[in-house]
N, C-alpha and C. Protein backbone atom coordinates (compact mmCIF):
# COMPACT_ATOMS: atom_id res chain seq x y z
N UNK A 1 0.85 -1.16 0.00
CA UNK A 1 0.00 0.00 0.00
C UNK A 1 0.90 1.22 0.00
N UNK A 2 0.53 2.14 -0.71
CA UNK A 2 1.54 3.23 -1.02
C UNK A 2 1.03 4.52 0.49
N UNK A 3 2.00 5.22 0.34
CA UNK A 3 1.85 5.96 1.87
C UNK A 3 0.34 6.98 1.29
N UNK A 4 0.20 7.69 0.05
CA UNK A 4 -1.06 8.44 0.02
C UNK A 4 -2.21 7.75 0.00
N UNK A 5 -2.34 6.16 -0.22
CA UNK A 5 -3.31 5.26 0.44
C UNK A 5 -3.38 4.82 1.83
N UNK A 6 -2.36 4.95 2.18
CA UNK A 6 -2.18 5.15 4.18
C UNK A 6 -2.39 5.98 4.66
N UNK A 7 -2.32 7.22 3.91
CA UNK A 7 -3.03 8.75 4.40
C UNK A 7 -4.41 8.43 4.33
N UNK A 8 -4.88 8.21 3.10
CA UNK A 8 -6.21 8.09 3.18
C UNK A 8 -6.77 8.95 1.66
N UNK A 9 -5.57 9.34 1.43
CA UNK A 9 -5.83 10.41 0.08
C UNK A 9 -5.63 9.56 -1.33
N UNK A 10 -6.00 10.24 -2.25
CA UNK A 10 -5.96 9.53 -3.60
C UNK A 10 -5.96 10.88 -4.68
N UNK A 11 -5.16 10.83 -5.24
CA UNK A 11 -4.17 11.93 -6.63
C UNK A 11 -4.51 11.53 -7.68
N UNK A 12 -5.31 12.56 -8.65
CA UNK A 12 -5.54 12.20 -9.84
C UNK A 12 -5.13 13.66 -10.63
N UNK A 13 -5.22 13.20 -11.88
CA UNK A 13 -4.64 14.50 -12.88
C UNK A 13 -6.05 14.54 -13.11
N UNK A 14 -6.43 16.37 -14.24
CA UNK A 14 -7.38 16.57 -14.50
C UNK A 14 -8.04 15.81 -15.84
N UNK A 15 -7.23 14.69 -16.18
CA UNK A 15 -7.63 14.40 -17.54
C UNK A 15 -8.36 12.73 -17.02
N UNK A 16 -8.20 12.48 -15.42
CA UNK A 16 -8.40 11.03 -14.73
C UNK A 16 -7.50 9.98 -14.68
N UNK A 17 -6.27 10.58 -15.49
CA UNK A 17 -5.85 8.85 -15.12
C UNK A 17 -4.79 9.47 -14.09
N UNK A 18 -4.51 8.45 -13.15
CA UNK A 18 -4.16 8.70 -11.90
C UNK A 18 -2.78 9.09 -12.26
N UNK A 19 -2.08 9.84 -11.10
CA UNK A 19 -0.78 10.85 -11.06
C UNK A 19 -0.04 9.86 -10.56
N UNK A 20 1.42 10.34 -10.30
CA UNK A 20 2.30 9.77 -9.90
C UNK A 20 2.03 9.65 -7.71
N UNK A 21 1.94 8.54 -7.32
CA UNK A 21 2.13 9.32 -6.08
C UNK A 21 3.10 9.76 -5.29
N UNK A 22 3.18 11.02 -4.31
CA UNK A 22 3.97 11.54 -3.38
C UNK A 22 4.84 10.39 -2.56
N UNK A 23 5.86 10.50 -2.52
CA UNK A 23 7.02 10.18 -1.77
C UNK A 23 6.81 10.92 -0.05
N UNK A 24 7.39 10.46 0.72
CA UNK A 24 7.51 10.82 1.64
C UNK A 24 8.79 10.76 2.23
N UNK A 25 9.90 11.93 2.54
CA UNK A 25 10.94 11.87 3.06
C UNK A 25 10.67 11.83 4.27
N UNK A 26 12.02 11.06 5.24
CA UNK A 26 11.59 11.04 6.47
C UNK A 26 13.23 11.30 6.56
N UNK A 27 13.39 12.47 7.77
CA UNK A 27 14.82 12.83 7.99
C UNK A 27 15.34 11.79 9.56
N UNK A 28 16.74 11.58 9.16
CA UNK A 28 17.35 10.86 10.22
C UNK A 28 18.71 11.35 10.44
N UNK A 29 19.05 11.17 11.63
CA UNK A 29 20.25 11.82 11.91
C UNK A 29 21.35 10.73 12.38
N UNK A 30 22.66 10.49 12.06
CA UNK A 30 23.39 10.14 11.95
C UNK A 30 24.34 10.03 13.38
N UNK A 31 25.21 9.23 13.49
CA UNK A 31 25.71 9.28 14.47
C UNK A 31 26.94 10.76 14.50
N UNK A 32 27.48 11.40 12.91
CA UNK A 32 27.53 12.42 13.10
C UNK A 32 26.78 13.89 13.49
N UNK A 33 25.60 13.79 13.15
CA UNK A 33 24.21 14.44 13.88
C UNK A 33 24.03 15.34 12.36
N UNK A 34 24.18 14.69 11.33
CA UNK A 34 23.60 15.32 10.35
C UNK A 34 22.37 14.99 10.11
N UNK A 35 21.61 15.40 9.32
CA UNK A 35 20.23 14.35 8.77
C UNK A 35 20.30 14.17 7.01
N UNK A 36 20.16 12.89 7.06
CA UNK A 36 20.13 12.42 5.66
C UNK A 36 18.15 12.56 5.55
N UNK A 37 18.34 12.60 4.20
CA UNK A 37 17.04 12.62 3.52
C UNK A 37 16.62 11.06 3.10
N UNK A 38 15.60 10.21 3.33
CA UNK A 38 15.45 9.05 3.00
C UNK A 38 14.07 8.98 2.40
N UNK A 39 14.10 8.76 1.07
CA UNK A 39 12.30 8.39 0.38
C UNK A 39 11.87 7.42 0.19
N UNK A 40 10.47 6.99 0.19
CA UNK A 40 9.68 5.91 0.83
C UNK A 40 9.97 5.35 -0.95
N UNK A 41 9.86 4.06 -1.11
CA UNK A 41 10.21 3.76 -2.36
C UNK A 41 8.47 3.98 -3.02
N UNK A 42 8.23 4.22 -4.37
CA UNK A 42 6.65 4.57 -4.47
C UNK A 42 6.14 3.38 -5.01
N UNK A 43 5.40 3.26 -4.98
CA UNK A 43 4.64 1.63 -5.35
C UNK A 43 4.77 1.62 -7.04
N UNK A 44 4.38 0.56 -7.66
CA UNK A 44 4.21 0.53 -8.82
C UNK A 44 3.37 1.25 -9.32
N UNK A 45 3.38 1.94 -10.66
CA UNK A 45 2.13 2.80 -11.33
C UNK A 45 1.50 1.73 -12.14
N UNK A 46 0.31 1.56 -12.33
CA UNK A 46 -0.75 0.66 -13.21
C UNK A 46 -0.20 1.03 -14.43
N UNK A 47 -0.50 -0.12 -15.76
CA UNK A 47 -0.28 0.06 -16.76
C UNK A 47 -1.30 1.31 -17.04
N UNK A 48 -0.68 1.71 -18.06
CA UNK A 48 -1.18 3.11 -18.89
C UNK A 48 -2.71 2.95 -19.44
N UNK A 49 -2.50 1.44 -20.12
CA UNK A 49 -4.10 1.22 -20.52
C UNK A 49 -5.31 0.85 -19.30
N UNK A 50 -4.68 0.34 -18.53
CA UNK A 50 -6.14 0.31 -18.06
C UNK A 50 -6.20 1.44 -17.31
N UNK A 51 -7.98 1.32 -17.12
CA UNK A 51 -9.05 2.53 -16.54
C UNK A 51 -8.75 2.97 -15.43
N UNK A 52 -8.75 3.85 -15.07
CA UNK A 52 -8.45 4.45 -13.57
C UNK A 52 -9.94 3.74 -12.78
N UNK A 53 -9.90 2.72 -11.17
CA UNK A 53 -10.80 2.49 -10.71
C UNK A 53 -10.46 3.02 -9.46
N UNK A 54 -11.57 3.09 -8.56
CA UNK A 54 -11.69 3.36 -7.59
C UNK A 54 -12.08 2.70 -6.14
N UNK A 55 -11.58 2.54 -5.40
CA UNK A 55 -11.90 1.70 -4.49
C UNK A 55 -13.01 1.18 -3.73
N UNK A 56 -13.38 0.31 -3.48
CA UNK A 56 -15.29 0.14 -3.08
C UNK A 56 -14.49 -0.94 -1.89
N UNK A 57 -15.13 -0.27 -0.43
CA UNK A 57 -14.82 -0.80 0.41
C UNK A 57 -16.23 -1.00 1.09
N UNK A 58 -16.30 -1.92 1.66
CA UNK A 58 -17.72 -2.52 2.61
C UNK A 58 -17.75 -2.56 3.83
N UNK A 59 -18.38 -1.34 4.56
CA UNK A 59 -18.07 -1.16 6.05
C UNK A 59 -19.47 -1.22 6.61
N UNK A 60 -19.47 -1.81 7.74
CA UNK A 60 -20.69 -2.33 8.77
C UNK A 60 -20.79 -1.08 9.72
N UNK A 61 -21.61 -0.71 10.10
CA UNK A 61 -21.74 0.58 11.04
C UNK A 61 -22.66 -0.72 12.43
N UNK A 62 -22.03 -0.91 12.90
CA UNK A 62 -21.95 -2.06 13.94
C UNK A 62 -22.35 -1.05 15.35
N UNK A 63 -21.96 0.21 15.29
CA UNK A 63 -22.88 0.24 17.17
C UNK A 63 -23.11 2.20 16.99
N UNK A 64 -23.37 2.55 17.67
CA UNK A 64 -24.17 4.46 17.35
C UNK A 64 -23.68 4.75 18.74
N UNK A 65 -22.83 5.90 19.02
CA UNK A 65 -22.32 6.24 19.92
C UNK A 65 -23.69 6.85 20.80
N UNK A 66 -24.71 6.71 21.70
CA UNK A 66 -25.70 7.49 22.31
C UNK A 66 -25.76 8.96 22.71
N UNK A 67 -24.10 9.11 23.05
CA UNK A 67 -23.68 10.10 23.44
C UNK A 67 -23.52 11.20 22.53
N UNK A 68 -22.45 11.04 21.45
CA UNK A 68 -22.59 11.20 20.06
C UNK A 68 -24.03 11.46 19.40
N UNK A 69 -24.83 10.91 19.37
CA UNK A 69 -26.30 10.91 18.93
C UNK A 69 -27.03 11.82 19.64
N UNK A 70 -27.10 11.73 21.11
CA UNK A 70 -27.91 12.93 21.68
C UNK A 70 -27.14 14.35 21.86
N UNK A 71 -25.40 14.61 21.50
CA UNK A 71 -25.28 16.04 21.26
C UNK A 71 -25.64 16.56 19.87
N UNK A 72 -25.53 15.76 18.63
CA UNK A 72 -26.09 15.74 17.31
C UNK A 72 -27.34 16.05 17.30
N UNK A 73 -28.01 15.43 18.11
CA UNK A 73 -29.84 15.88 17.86
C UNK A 73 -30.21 17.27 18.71
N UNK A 74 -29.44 17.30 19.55
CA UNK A 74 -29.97 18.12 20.67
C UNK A 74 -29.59 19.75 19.48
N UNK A 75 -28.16 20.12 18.91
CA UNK A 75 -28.02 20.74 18.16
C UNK A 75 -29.10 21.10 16.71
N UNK A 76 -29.46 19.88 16.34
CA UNK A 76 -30.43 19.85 15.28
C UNK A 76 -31.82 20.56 15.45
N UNK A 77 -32.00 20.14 16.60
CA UNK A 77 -33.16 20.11 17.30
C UNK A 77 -33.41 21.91 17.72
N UNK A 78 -32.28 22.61 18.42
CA UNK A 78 -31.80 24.03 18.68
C UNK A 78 -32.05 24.95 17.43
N UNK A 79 -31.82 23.88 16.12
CA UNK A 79 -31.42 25.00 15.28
C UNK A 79 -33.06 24.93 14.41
N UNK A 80 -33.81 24.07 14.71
CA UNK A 80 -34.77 23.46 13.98
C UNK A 80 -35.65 24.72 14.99
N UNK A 81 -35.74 24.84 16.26
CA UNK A 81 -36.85 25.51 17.02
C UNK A 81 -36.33 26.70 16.65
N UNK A 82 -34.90 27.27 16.34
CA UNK A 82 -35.03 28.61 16.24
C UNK A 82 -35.67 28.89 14.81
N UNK A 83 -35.63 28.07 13.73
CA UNK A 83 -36.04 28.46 12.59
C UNK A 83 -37.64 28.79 12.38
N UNK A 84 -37.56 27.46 13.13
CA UNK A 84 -39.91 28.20 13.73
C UNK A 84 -40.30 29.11 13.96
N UNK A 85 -39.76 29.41 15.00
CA UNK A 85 -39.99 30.93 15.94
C UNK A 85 -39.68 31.96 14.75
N UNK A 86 -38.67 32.02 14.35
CA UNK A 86 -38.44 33.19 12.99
C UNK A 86 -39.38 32.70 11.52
N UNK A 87 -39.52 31.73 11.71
CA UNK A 87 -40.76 31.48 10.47
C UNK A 87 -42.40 31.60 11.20
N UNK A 88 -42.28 31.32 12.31
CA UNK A 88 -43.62 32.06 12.50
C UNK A 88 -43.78 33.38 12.83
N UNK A 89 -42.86 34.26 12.94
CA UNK A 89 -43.25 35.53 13.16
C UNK A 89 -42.97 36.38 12.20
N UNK A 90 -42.25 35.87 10.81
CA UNK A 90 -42.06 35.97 9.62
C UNK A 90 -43.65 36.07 8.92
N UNK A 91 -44.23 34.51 9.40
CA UNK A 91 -45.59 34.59 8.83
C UNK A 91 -46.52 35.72 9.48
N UNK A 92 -46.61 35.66 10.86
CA UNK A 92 -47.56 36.81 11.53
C UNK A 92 -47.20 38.20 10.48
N UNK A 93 -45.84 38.62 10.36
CA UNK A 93 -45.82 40.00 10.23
C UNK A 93 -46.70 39.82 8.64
N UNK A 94 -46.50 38.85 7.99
CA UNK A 94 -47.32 38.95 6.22
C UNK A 94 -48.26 39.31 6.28
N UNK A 95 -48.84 38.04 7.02
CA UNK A 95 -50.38 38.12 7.41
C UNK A 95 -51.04 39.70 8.01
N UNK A 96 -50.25 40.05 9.21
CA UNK A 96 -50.76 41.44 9.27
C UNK A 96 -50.84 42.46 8.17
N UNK A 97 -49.59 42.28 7.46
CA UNK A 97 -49.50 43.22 6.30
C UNK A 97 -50.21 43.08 5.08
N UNK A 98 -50.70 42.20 5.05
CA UNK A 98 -51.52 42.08 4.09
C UNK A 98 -53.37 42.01 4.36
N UNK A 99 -53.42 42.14 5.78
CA UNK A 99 -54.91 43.13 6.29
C UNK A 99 -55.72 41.50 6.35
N UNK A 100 -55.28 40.73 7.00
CA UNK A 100 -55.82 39.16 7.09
C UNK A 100 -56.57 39.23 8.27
N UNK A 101 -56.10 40.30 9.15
CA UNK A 101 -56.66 39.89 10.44
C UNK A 101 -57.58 40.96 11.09
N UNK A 102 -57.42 42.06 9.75
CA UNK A 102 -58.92 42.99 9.72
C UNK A 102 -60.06 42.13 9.33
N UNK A 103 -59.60 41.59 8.28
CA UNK A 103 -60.56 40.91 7.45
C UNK A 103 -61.46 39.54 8.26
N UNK A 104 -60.69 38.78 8.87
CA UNK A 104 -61.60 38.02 9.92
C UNK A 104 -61.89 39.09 10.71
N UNK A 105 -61.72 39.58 11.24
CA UNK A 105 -62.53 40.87 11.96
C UNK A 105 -63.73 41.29 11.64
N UNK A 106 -63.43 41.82 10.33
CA UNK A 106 -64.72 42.16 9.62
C UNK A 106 -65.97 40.60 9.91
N UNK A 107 -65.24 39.70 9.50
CA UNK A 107 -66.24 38.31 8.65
C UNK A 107 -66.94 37.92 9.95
N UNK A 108 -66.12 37.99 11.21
CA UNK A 108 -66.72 37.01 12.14
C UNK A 108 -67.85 38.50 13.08
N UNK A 109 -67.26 39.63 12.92
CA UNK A 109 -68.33 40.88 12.83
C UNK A 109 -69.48 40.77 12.64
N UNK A 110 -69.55 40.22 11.16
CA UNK A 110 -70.93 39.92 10.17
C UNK A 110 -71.55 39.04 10.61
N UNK A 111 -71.21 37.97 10.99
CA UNK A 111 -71.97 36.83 11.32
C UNK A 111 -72.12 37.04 12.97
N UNK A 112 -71.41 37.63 14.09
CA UNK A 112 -71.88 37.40 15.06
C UNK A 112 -72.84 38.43 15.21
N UNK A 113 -72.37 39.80 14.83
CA UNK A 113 -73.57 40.98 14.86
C UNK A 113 -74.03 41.30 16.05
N UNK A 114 -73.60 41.42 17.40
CA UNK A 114 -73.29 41.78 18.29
C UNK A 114 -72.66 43.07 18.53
N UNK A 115 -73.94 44.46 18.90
CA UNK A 115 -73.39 46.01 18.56
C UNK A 115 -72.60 45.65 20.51
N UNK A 116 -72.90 45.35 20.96
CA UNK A 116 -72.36 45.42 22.73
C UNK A 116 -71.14 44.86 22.68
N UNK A 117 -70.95 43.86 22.25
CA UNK A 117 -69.47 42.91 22.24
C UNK A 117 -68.98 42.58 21.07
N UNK A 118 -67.52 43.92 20.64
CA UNK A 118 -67.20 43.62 19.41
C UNK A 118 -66.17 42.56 19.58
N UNK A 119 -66.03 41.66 18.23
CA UNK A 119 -65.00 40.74 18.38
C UNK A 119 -63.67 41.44 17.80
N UNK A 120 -62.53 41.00 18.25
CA UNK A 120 -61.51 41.38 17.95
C UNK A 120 -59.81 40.00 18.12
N UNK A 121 -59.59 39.68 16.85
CA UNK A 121 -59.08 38.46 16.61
C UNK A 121 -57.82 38.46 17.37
N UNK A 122 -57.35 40.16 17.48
CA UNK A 122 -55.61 40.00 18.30
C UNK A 122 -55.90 39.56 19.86
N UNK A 123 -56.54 39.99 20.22
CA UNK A 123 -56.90 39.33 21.52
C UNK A 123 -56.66 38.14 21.45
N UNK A 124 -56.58 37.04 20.22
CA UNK A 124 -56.65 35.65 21.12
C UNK A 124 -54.75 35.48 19.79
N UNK A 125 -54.77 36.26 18.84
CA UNK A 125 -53.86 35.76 17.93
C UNK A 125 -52.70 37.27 18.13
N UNK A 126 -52.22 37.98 18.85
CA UNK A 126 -51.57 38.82 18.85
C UNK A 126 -50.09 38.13 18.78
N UNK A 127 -49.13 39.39 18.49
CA UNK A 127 -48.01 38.91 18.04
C UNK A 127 -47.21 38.49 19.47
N UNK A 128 -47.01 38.93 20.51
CA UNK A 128 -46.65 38.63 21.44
C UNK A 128 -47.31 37.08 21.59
N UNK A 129 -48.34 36.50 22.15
CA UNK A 129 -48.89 35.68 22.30
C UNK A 129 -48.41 34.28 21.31
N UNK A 130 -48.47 34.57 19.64
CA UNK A 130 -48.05 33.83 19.13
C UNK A 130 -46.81 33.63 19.05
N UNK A 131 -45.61 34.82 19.17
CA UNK A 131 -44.13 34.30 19.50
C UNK A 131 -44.32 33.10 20.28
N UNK A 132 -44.51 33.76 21.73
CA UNK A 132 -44.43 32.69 23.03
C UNK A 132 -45.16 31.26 22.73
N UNK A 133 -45.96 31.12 22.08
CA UNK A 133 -46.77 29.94 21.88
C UNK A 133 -45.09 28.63 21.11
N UNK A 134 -45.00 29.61 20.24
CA UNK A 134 -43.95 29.01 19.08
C UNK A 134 -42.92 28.93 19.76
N UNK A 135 -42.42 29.49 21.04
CA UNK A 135 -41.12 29.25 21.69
C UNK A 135 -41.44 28.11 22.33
N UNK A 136 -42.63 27.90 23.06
CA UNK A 136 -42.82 26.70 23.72
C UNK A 136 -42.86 25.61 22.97
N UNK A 137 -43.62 25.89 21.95
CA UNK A 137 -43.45 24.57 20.88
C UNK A 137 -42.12 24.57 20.31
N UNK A 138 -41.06 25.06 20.29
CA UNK A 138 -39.54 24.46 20.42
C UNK A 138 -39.35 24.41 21.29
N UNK A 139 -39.59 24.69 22.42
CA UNK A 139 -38.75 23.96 23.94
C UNK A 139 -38.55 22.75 23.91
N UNK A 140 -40.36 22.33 23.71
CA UNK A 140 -40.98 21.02 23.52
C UNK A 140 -40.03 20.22 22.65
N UNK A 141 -40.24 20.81 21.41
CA UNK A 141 -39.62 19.87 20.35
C UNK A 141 -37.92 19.78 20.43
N UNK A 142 -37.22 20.73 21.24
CA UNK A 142 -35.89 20.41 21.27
C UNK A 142 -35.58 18.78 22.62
N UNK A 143 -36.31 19.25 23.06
CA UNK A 143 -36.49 17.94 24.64
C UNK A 143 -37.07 16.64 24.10
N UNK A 144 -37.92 16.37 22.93
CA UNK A 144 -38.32 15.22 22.66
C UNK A 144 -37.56 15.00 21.13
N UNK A 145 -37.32 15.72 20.82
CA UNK A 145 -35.81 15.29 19.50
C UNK A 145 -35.21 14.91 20.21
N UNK A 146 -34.48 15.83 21.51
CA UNK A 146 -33.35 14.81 21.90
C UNK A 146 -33.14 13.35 22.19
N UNK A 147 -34.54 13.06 23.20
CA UNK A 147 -34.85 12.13 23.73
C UNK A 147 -34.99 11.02 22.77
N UNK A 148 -35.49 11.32 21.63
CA UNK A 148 -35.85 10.46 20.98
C UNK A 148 -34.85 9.51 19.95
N UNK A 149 -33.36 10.84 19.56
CA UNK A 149 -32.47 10.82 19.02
C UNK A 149 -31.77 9.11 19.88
N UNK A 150 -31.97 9.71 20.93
CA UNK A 150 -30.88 8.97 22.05
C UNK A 150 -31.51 7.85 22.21
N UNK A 151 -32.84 7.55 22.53
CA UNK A 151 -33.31 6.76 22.47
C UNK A 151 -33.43 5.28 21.60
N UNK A 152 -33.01 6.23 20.20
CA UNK A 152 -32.84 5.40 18.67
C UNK A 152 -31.80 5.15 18.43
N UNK A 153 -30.53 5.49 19.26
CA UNK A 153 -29.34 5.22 19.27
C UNK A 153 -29.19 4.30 20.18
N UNK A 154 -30.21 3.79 21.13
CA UNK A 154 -29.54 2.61 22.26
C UNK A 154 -30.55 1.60 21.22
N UNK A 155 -31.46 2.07 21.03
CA UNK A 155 -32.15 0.85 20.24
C UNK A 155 -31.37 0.21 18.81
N UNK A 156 -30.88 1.22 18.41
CA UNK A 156 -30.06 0.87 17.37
C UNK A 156 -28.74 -0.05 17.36
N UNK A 157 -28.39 0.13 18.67
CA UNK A 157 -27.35 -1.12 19.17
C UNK A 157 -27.52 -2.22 19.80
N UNK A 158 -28.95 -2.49 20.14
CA UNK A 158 -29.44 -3.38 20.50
C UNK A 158 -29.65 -4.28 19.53
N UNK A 159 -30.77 -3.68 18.32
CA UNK A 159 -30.69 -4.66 17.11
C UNK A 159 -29.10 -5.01 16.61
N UNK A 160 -28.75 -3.87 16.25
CA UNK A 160 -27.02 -4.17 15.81
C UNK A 160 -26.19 -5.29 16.37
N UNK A 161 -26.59 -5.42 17.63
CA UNK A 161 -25.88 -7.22 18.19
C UNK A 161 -26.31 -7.73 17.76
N UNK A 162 -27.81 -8.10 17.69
CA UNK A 162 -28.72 -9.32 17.29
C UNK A 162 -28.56 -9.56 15.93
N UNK A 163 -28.60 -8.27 14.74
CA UNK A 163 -28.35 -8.73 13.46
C UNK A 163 -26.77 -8.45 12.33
N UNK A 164 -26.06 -7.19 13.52
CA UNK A 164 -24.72 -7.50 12.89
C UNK A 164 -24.48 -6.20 12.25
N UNK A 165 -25.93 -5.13 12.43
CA UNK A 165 -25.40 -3.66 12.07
C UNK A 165 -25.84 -3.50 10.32
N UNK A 166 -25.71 -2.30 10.10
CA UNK A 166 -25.99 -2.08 8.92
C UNK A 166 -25.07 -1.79 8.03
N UNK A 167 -24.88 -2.79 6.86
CA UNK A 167 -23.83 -2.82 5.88
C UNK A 167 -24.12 -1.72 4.51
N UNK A 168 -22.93 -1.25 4.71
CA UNK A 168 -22.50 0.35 3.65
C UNK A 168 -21.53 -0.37 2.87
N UNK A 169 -21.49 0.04 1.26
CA UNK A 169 -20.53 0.20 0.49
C UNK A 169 -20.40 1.01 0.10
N UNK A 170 -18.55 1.42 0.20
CA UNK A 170 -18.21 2.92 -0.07
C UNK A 170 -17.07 3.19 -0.88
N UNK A 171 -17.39 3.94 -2.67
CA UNK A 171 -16.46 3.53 -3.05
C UNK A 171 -15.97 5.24 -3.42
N UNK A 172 -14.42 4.88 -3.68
CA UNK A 172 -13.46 6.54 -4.13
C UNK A 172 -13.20 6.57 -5.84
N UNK A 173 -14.48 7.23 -6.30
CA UNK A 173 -14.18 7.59 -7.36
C UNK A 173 -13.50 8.65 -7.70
């Protein structure tokens, strides 16, 4: 195995067929205390004709760290409730601006027809009110993502003994 396949890297030219690979000097010092330069010998290069391939390796994902899994979700989960809260008050401000909540005003006006007790929709849908509603519904949803994340990560290693994990093929084109 050549050392840029022990790195983990793989060198190609822009036309695909694979480059020469990198050498690696490694300096050593002498019992005079110089350092000589020493290079890794480079593996053989493939004949010219054949195709440049790529490696397809088959790896088992055999156990889910829980720990790992519930800081992953808990983050997901953070970034998922803040996007609500700014998409629902994104939506409130439209809706106001575009006279939605005169307009049930008006409609439910008409039909209740009540001159003593007018209805008025911000009272139950105001913008304050609906922030806070939408913060709680991410509190919520960041605490049961997590839970649930973590949850699917111990279950997930449970089956994973019994059947051996879930098999990936992964190849470097």
């Amino acid at each position: 195995m050549s050392t840029a396949d022990q790195a983990g890297t793989s060198m190609r030219s822009a036309s695909g067929a694979p480059a020469p690979e990198p050498t690696r000097s490694m300096s050593q010092t002498g019992s005079s205390g110089s350092s000589r330069a020493a290079s890794a010998p480079a593996s053989q290069a493939p004949a010219a004709s054949a195709p440049a391939r790529g490696r397809r390796v088959r790896l088992t994902v055999s156990r889910v760290d829980p720990w790992s899994a519930m800081k992953m979700s808990f983050l997901l989960s953070v970034a998922l409730g803040i996007a609500g809260v700014v998409m629902v008050s994104v939506l409130w401000m439209i809706l106001a601006g575009m006279g939605v909540f005169d307009q049930v005003n008006g409609l439910v006006g008409q039909i209740i027809q009540d001159g003593e007790n007018t209805f008025d929709i911000m009272d139950f849908l105001g913008f304050g009110r609906v922030v806070s509603l939408a913060i709680v519904v991410g509190v919520i949803d960041v605490i049961l993502m997590t839970a649930l994340a973590t949850l699917a990560a111990f279950l997930y290693n449970v089956s994973s003994s019994l059947v051996g994990g879930l098999q990936l093929t992964l190849t470097d084109d």
